Coordinates of C-alpha atoms in Angstrom, one line a residue:
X1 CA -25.8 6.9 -16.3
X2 CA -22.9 5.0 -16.5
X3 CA -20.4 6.3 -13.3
X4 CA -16.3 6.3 -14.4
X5 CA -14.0 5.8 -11.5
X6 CA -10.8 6.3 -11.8
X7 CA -7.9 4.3 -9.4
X8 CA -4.8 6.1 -8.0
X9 CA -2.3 2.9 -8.2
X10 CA 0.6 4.1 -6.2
X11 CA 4.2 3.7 -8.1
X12 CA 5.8 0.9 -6.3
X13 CA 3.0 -1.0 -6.7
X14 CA 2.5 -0.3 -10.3
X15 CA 6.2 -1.2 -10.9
X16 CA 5.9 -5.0 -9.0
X17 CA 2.9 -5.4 -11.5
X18 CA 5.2 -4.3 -14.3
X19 CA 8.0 -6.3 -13.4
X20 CA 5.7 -9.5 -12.5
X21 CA 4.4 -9.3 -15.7
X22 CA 7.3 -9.3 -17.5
X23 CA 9.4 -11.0 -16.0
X24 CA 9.5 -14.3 -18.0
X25 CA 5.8 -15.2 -17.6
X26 CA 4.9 -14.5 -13.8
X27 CA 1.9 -12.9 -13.0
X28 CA 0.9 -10.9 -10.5
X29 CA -2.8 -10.6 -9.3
X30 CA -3.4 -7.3 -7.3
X31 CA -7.1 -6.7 -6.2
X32 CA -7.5 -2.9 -5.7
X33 CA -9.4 -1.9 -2.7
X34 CA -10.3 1.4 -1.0
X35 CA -8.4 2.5 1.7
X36 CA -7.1 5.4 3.4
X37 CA -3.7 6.1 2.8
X38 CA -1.2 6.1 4.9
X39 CA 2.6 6.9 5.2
X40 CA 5.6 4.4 3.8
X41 CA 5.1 1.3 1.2
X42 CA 1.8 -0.3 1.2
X43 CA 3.6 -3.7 0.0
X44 CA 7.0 -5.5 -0.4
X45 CA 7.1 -8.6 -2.4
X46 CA 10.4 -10.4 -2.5
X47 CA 9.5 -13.4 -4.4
X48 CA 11.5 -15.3 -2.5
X49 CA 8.6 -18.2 -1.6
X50 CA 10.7 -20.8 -2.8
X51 CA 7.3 -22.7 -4.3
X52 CA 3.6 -22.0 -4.1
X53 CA 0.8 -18.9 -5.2
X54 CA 1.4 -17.1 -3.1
X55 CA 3.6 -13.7 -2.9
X56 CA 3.7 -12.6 1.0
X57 CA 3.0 -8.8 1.6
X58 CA 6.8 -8.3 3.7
X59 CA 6.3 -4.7 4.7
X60 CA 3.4 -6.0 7.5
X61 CA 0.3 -4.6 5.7
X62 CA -0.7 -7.8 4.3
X63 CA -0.9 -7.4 0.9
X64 CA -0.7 -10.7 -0.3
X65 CA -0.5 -11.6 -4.1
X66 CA -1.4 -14.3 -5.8
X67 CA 0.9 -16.1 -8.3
X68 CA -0.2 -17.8 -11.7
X69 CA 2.3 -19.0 -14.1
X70 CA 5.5 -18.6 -12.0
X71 CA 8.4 -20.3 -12.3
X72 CA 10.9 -20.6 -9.3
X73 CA 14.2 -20.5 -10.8
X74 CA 18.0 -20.3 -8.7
X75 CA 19.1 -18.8 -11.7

C-alpha cells in the first residue's frame, strides 16, 4: 500500500519559492520538515548576502536556504 502525504506549505513561504524561482534564474532549495506550528513567520529571506549559497533565515528560526544559480546584481 502505497501511503500519500500531503504538505501544508504555509503562504509566505510558498511565495519566496515562487519569487526565487522566478526571479531571473535563482533558486531556492526549501527542505520541508515536520514541525509544530507556531505563531508569526517561520522565515525571512532578504537576499541581501552580498555573495555565497547561502540565504539566512532573518526572522531567528533558522531557516536557512540554499542558493543555486543566483546572481547578485546592484541593479
Amino acid at each position: 500500500m502505497i501511503r500519500k502525504k500531503l504538505w501544508k506549505i504555509p503562504i509566505p513561504i510558498a511565495i519566496a519559492i515562487i519569487i526565487a524561482l522566478f526571479a531571473g534564474g535563482g533558486a531556492l532549495i526549501y527542505a520541508l520538515t515536520k514541525t509544530t506550528e507556531k505563531a508569526g513567520p517561520v522565515g525571512y529571506w532578504k537576499f541581501d548576502e552580498g555573495a555565497g549559497t547561502v540565504a539566512y533565515d532573518a526572522s531567528g528560526n533558522a531557516n536557512n536556504g540554499t542558493l543555486t544559480n543566483f546572481d547578485f546584481d546592484d541593479d
